[in-house]
Amino acid sequence: MPELPEVETIRNKFRQGTDDTPSLIGKRVTGTELLWERTLDTPSPEEFSARILGQEFTDVGRRGKYLLFHLQQDTLVIHLRMSGDLLFEAADDPIAPHHRLLLYLDDEYRLAFNDMRKFGRVWLVKDPQSLLAHLGPEPLDENLTPEDFHQRLGKYRRQLKPLLLDQSFLAGVGNIYADEALHQAKLHPQTRSHTLSLADITRLLYALQSVLKEAIRRQGSSIDWVYRDGDFQNHFQVYQRTGKPCYDCGTSIERITVGQRGTHFCPECQPYPNDG
DNA sequence: ACGAGCGCCTGTCGGC
DNA sequence: TGCCGACAGGCGCTCG
């Protein structure tokens, strides 16, 4: 579920702290509890516990949708997938449903990885580069120019929507923000990537960046019961607005399936290109 | 090269 | 009321 803006919001929460959550930086891991074995990808549970105990958090980063919790000797890498969340709790709070991994901190607090659908994964590695090597550029990297984007897009003859969701093409965009950015750029989700003009591509890159920045500013999107603090769900133009009028032209928003993902768009503002 | 199908999981919602 | 399918923010795999 969480995409770049939600992951960035969580990263900021644990790096800087909030009104009710202290920063993780400087806290020491004093205990671990693995409640669902498959949540831990690497290394074995025994080695994980032995290696992480005693280490202090030194920084919290993000690459694409991966959270990077830097420790003194290792990096704890977490991917939240569809339903993962991270919670800062008192060490003696009752263990909530769907908690999968607990890290006790200085015997006073704990960091809880909660993940209803169990798709999320955790790694403890010396160097996260090997895990992240497959990722494409960060969409908010200011060095990513429309010309770069043009060149990357031209290498494929793929539908735009699945291409934007491909993390090796661009890191961090998921189903919500792909639909929102394509609407802002006035591009049909099934447009073939190699048919776009430089003007189209410039508009698409700008739309991706402005949608992601605005979502980060609003602390992400809160759907269901996760990420309650986010506000961006109140500003969706197309996502989950099937049958409702487009704010720009009044036409009913349509929902189709593209690359096996629900896809929302305005058939008037985002017409299917004539050449397919 | 590209996309469909499926597996991994649990939960909610709408239709009958 | 209960059952059943569709769907959900992700991604890795196989198969044409």
Short mmCIF file of C-alpha atoms (C1' of nucleotides) in Angstrom, two decimals:
data_model
loop_
_atom_site.label_atom_id
_atom_site.label_comp_id
_atom_site.label_asym_id
_atom_site.label_seq_id
_atom_site.Cartn_x
_atom_site.Cartn_y
_atom_site.Cartn_z
CA MET A 1 0.00 0.00 0.00
CA PRO A 2 2.28 2.73 1.15
CA GLU A 3 3.94 4.54 -1.71
CA LEU A 4 6.75 7.07 -1.70
CA PRO A 5 4.88 9.85 0.19
CA GLU A 6 3.69 7.53 2.97
CA VAL A 7 7.13 5.93 3.31
CA GLU A 8 8.73 9.37 3.39
CA THR A 9 6.25 10.45 6.09
CA ILE A 10 7.15 7.43 8.21
CA ARG A 11 10.83 8.06 7.64
CA ASN A 12 10.51 11.66 8.83
CA LYS A 13 8.49 10.58 11.85
CA PHE A 14 11.22 8.24 13.10
CA ARG A 15 14.16 10.41 12.13
CA GLN A 16 12.91 13.69 13.60
CA GLY A 17 10.34 12.49 16.10
CA THR A 18 6.87 14.00 16.52
CA ASP A 19 4.79 15.40 19.37
CA ASP A 20 4.15 11.90 20.73
CA THR A 21 7.07 9.98 19.25
CA PRO A 22 10.74 10.59 20.12
CA SER A 23 13.37 10.27 17.39
CA LEU A 24 14.80 6.78 16.94
CA ILE A 25 18.29 8.15 16.51
CA GLY A 26 20.49 7.22 19.45
CA LYS A 27 18.12 4.54 20.72
CA ARG A 28 19.64 1.10 21.36
CA VAL A 29 18.07 -2.25 20.52
CA THR A 30 17.79 -4.30 23.70
CA GLY A 31 15.50 -7.11 22.59
CA THR A 32 13.71 -8.61 19.59
CA GLU A 33 10.56 -10.64 19.13
CA LEU A 34 9.69 -12.20 15.77
CA LEU A 35 5.98 -13.05 15.71
CA TRP A 36 5.69 -14.14 12.06
CA GLU A 37 8.74 -15.95 10.67
CA ARG A 38 8.34 -15.05 7.01
CA THR A 39 8.40 -11.33 7.80
CA LEU A 40 12.17 -11.65 8.29
CA ASP A 41 13.86 -12.29 4.94
CA THR A 42 17.54 -12.03 5.90
CA PRO A 43 19.36 -13.32 7.94
CA SER A 44 18.06 -16.23 10.08
CA PRO A 45 16.08 -15.25 13.21
CA GLU A 46 19.00 -16.31 15.42
CA GLU A 47 21.56 -14.30 13.52
CA PHE A 48 19.19 -11.32 13.27
CA SER A 49 18.75 -11.17 17.00
CA ALA A 50 22.42 -11.71 17.77
CA ARG A 51 23.58 -9.06 15.32
CA ILE A 52 21.07 -6.30 16.05
CA LEU A 53 21.24 -6.47 19.86
CA GLY A 54 23.22 -3.58 21.31
CA GLN A 55 23.31 -1.52 18.13
CA GLU A 56 22.13 2.10 18.13
CA PHE A 57 20.14 3.76 15.35
CA THR A 58 22.26 6.40 13.64
CA ASP A 59 19.90 7.66 10.90
CA VAL A 60 16.72 6.86 9.00
CA GLY A 61 16.63 7.02 5.20
CA ARG A 62 14.47 5.99 2.28
CA ARG A 63 15.07 4.67 -1.23
CA GLY A 64 11.95 4.16 -3.36
CA LYS A 65 9.48 2.43 -1.04
CA TYR A 66 12.23 0.94 1.16
CA LEU A 67 12.87 2.32 4.64
CA LEU A 68 16.52 2.29 5.69
CA PHE A 69 17.18 2.24 9.43
CA HIS A 70 20.90 2.77 9.73
CA LEU A 71 22.55 1.19 12.75
CA GLN A 72 26.16 1.34 13.91
CA GLN A 73 27.22 -1.83 12.06
CA ASP A 74 24.28 -2.78 9.85
CA THR A 75 21.20 -1.40 8.09
CA LEU A 76 17.70 -2.60 8.94
CA VAL A 77 15.79 -2.47 5.65
CA ILE A 78 11.98 -2.60 5.72
CA HIS A 79 9.50 -2.80 2.85
CA LEU A 80 5.89 -2.27 3.99
CA ARG A 81 4.30 -3.73 0.83
CA MET A 82 0.47 -3.53 0.98
CA SER A 83 -0.47 -3.25 4.65
CA GLY A 84 2.67 -2.67 6.67
CA ASP A 85 3.00 0.04 9.30
CA LEU A 86 5.54 0.98 11.96
CA LEU A 87 4.48 2.04 15.43
CA PHE A 88 6.35 3.45 18.37
CA GLU A 89 4.97 1.93 21.58
CA ALA A 90 5.69 1.59 25.27
CA ALA A 91 7.60 -1.61 25.96
CA ASP A 92 4.76 -3.03 28.05
CA ASP A 93 1.84 -2.19 25.73
CA PRO A 94 -0.28 -5.25 24.89
CA ILE A 95 0.71 -6.87 21.59
CA ALA A 96 -1.85 -5.74 19.03
CA PRO A 97 -3.29 -7.99 16.33
CA HIS A 98 -1.07 -8.30 13.23
CA HIS A 99 2.14 -7.30 14.97
CA ARG A 100 4.90 -9.25 13.18
CA LEU A 101 8.22 -8.00 14.62
CA LEU A 102 9.07 -6.08 17.78
CA LEU A 103 12.33 -4.28 18.54
CA TYR A 104 12.69 -3.26 22.17
CA LEU A 105 14.55 0.01 22.70
CA ASP A 106 16.45 0.87 25.86
CA ASP A 107 13.94 -1.29 27.81
CA GLU A 108 11.40 1.55 27.70
CA TYR A 109 9.91 1.67 24.21
CA ARG A 110 9.55 -0.65 21.31
CA LEU A 111 9.27 -0.32 17.54
CA ALA A 112 6.46 -2.55 16.23
CA PHE A 113 6.12 -3.72 12.64
CA ASN A 114 2.39 -4.31 12.09
CA ASP A 115 1.33 -5.98 8.83
CA MET A 116 -2.13 -7.47 8.42
CA ARG A 117 -1.51 -9.11 5.05
CA LYS A 118 2.00 -10.38 5.87
CA PHE A 119 3.49 -9.21 2.55
CA GLY A 120 6.00 -6.87 4.19
CA ARG A 121 9.65 -7.86 4.52
CA VAL A 122 12.60 -7.05 6.77
CA TRP A 123 16.31 -7.48 6.07
CA LEU A 124 19.36 -6.84 8.24
CA VAL A 125 22.34 -6.27 5.98
CA LYS A 126 25.85 -4.86 6.12
CA ASP A 127 25.34 -2.88 2.92
CA PRO A 128 21.85 -2.18 1.52
CA GLN A 129 23.19 -1.45 -1.97
CA SER A 130 22.74 -5.04 -3.13
CA LEU A 131 19.05 -4.91 -2.15
CA LEU A 132 18.48 -1.56 -3.87
CA ALA A 133 20.55 -2.00 -7.01
CA HIS A 134 17.55 -2.84 -9.19
CA LEU A 135 15.75 0.43 -8.46
CA GLY A 136 15.33 3.19 -11.02
CA PRO A 137 15.87 6.88 -10.21
CA GLU A 138 14.09 8.79 -7.47
CA PRO A 139 11.30 10.84 -9.06
CA LEU A 140 12.11 13.81 -6.80
CA ASP A 141 15.83 13.76 -7.60
CA GLU A 142 16.50 17.20 -9.00
CA ASN A 143 19.10 15.72 -11.32
CA LEU A 144 16.37 13.79 -13.16
CA THR A 145 15.71 16.03 -16.15
CA PRO A 146 12.94 15.77 -18.76
CA GLU A 147 15.66 14.83 -21.26
CA ASP A 148 16.79 11.90 -19.05
CA PHE A 149 13.19 10.86 -18.61
CA HIS A 150 12.63 11.08 -22.36
CA GLN A 151 15.59 8.83 -23.01
CA ARG A 152 14.49 6.26 -20.41
CA LEU A 153 10.90 6.20 -21.68
CA GLY A 154 12.01 5.75 -25.25
CA LYS A 155 13.76 2.47 -24.44
CA TYR A 156 10.40 0.77 -23.98
CA ARG A 157 7.19 0.30 -25.94
CA ARG A 158 5.08 -0.24 -22.87
CA GLN A 159 1.82 1.11 -21.52
CA LEU A 160 2.53 4.14 -19.33
CA LYS A 161 0.74 2.96 -16.21
CA PRO A 162 2.58 -0.37 -15.77
CA LEU A 163 5.84 1.37 -16.67
CA LEU A 164 5.37 3.96 -13.90
CA LEU A 165 4.68 1.12 -11.45
CA ASP A 166 7.85 -0.71 -12.50
CA GLN A 167 10.32 0.06 -9.70
CA SER A 168 13.31 -0.58 -11.95
CA PHE A 169 12.06 2.21 -14.21
CA LEU A 170 11.19 4.73 -11.47
CA ALA A 171 11.42 4.12 -7.71
CA GLY A 172 8.54 4.86 -5.36
CA VAL A 173 5.42 5.41 -7.50
CA GLY A 174 2.46 3.12 -6.77
CA ASN A 175 -1.13 2.76 -7.90
CA ILE A 176 -2.57 5.93 -6.36
CA TYR A 177 0.08 8.38 -7.49
CA ALA A 178 0.45 6.84 -10.95
CA ASP A 179 -3.26 7.45 -11.59
CA GLU A 180 -3.15 10.95 -10.11
CA ALA A 181 -0.04 11.96 -12.07
CA LEU A 182 -1.38 10.61 -15.38
CA HIS A 183 -4.55 12.62 -14.86
CA GLN A 184 -2.63 15.79 -14.10
CA ALA A 185 -0.48 15.24 -17.19
CA LYS A 186 -3.62 14.53 -19.27
CA LEU A 187 -2.25 11.21 -20.52
CA HIS A 188 -4.23 8.00 -20.99
CA PRO A 189 -2.79 5.20 -18.81
CA GLN A 190 -2.43 2.89 -21.82
CA THR A 191 -0.49 5.32 -23.98
CA ARG A 192 2.63 3.62 -25.34
CA SER A 193 5.76 5.10 -23.79
CA HIS A 194 7.68 5.56 -27.06
CA THR A 195 4.89 7.66 -28.64
CA LEU A 196 5.20 10.59 -26.20
CA SER A 197 6.59 13.92 -27.32
CA LEU A 198 9.18 15.73 -25.21
CA ALA A 199 6.39 18.13 -24.20
CA ASP A 200 4.23 15.18 -23.01
CA ILE A 201 7.16 13.77 -21.08
CA THR A 202 8.05 17.08 -19.49
CA ARG A 203 4.42 17.40 -18.37
CA LEU A 204 4.42 13.84 -17.00
CA LEU A 205 7.60 14.32 -15.00
CA TYR A 206 6.32 17.62 -13.61
CA ALA A 207 2.97 15.98 -12.73
CA LEU A 208 4.70 13.10 -10.92
CA GLN A 209 6.85 15.51 -8.94
CA SER A 210 4.05 17.89 -8.04
CA VAL A 211 1.66 15.08 -6.98
CA LEU A 212 4.34 13.40 -4.85
CA LYS A 213 5.45 16.68 -3.24
CA GLU A 214 1.89 17.70 -2.43
CA ALA A 215 1.21 14.25 -0.93
CA ILE A 216 4.35 14.47 1.22
CA ARG A 217 3.28 17.93 2.36
CA ARG A 218 -0.06 16.42 3.40
CA GLN A 219 1.69 13.51 5.17
CA GLY A 220 0.51 10.95 2.64
CA SER A 221 -2.88 9.36 2.05
CA SER A 222 -4.88 7.66 4.80
CA ILE A 223 -7.11 4.87 3.56
CA ASP A 224 -8.79 2.38 5.89
CA TRP A 225 -7.21 2.55 9.31
CA VAL A 226 -3.56 3.03 8.44
CA TYR A 227 -1.71 6.39 8.27
CA ARG A 228 -4.45 8.23 10.05
CA ASP A 229 -2.53 11.49 9.95
CA GLY A 230 -2.39 11.77 6.16
CA ASP A 231 -4.75 14.10 4.35
CA PHE A 232 -4.05 13.60 0.66
CA GLN A 233 -6.98 11.17 0.21
CA ASN A 234 -9.23 14.26 0.38
CA HIS A 235 -7.52 15.64 -2.72
CA PHE A 236 -7.68 12.66 -5.08
CA GLN A 237 -8.76 13.74 -8.59
CA VAL A 238 -9.37 10.23 -9.97
CA TYR A 239 -8.24 7.51 -7.56
CA GLN A 240 -11.29 5.75 -6.05
CA ARG A 241 -13.59 8.29 -7.77
CA THR A 242 -15.19 5.89 -10.27
CA GLY A 243 -18.48 7.31 -11.59
CA LYS A 244 -17.94 10.70 -9.98
CA PRO A 245 -17.51 13.86 -12.07
CA CYS A 246 -14.05 14.97 -13.15
CA TYR A 247 -13.27 18.23 -11.33
CA ASP A 248 -11.95 19.71 -14.57
CA CYS A 249 -14.65 18.78 -17.09
CA GLY A 250 -17.52 16.99 -15.28
CA THR A 251 -17.17 13.74 -17.22
CA SER A 252 -17.61 10.54 -15.16
CA ILE A 253 -14.32 9.05 -13.98
CA GLU A 254 -13.86 5.53 -15.38
CA ARG A 255 -12.22 2.51 -13.85
CA ILE A 256 -10.48 -0.02 -16.07
CA THR A 257 -7.89 -2.72 -15.43
CA VAL A 258 -4.39 -2.09 -16.74
CA GLY A 259 -1.60 -4.51 -15.92
CA GLN A 260 -3.95 -6.21 -13.46
CA ARG A 261 -4.31 -3.05 -11.42
CA GLY A 262 -7.41 -0.95 -10.94
CA THR A 263 -6.88 2.23 -12.97
CA HIS A 264 -8.89 5.45 -12.71
CA PHE A 265 -8.94 8.15 -15.37
CA CYS A 266 -11.07 10.79 -17.08
CA PRO A 267 -11.94 9.69 -20.63
CA GLU A 268 -12.39 13.33 -21.69
CA CYS A 269 -9.18 14.82 -20.22
CA GLN A 270 -7.12 11.69 -20.91
CA PRO A 271 -8.28 10.44 -24.33
CA TYR A 272 -6.93 7.23 -25.76
CA PRO A 273 -4.31 8.18 -28.36
CA ASN A 274 -5.32 7.59 -31.97
CA ASP A 275 -2.25 5.57 -32.85
CA GLY A 276 -2.72 3.30 -29.85
"C1'" DA B 1 10.08 -7.29 -24.82
"C1'" DC B 2 5.93 -7.29 -22.83
"C1'" DG B 3 1.92 -8.63 -20.45
"C1'" DA B 4 -1.20 -12.11 -18.38
"C1'" DG B 5 -1.85 -15.24 -14.62
"C1'" DC B 6 -0.91 -16.53 -10.18
"C1'" DG B 7 0.89 -16.77 -5.44
"C1'" DC B 8 1.50 -14.58 -1.16
"C1'" DC B 9 -2.31 -13.01 3.00
"C1'" DT B 10 -6.25 -10.87 5.63
"C1'" DG B 11 -10.05 -8.11 5.67
"C1'" DT B 12 -14.19 -5.40 3.93
"C1'" DC B 13 -17.99 -4.71 1.08
"C1'" DG B 14 -21.90 -5.52 -1.96
"C1'" DG B 15 -25.05 -8.75 -4.17
"C1'" DC B 16 -28.06 -12.56 -3.80
"C1'" DT C 1 -28.30 -14.03 8.18
"C1'" DG C 2 -24.84 -16.27 5.54
"C1'" DC C 3 -22.20 -17.33 1.61
"C1'" DC C 4 -19.32 -15.94 -2.35
"C1'" DG C 5 -16.83 -13.18 -5.34
"C1'" DA C 6 -14.47 -8.84 -6.12
"C1'" DC C 7 -11.26 -5.90 -4.53
"C1'" DA C 8 -7.34 -3.65 -1.76
"C1'" DG C 9 -1.65 1.06 -1.40
"C1'" DG C 10 3.12 -4.52 -3.85
"C1'" DC C 11 6.02 -7.44 -6.08
"C1'" DG C 12 8.29 -11.84 -7.63
"C1'" DC C 13 7.71 -15.73 -10.49
"C1'" DT C 14 6.49 -18.49 -14.79
"C1'" DC C 15 4.73 -18.79 -19.22
"C1'" DG C 16 3.58 -17.56 -23.88
#
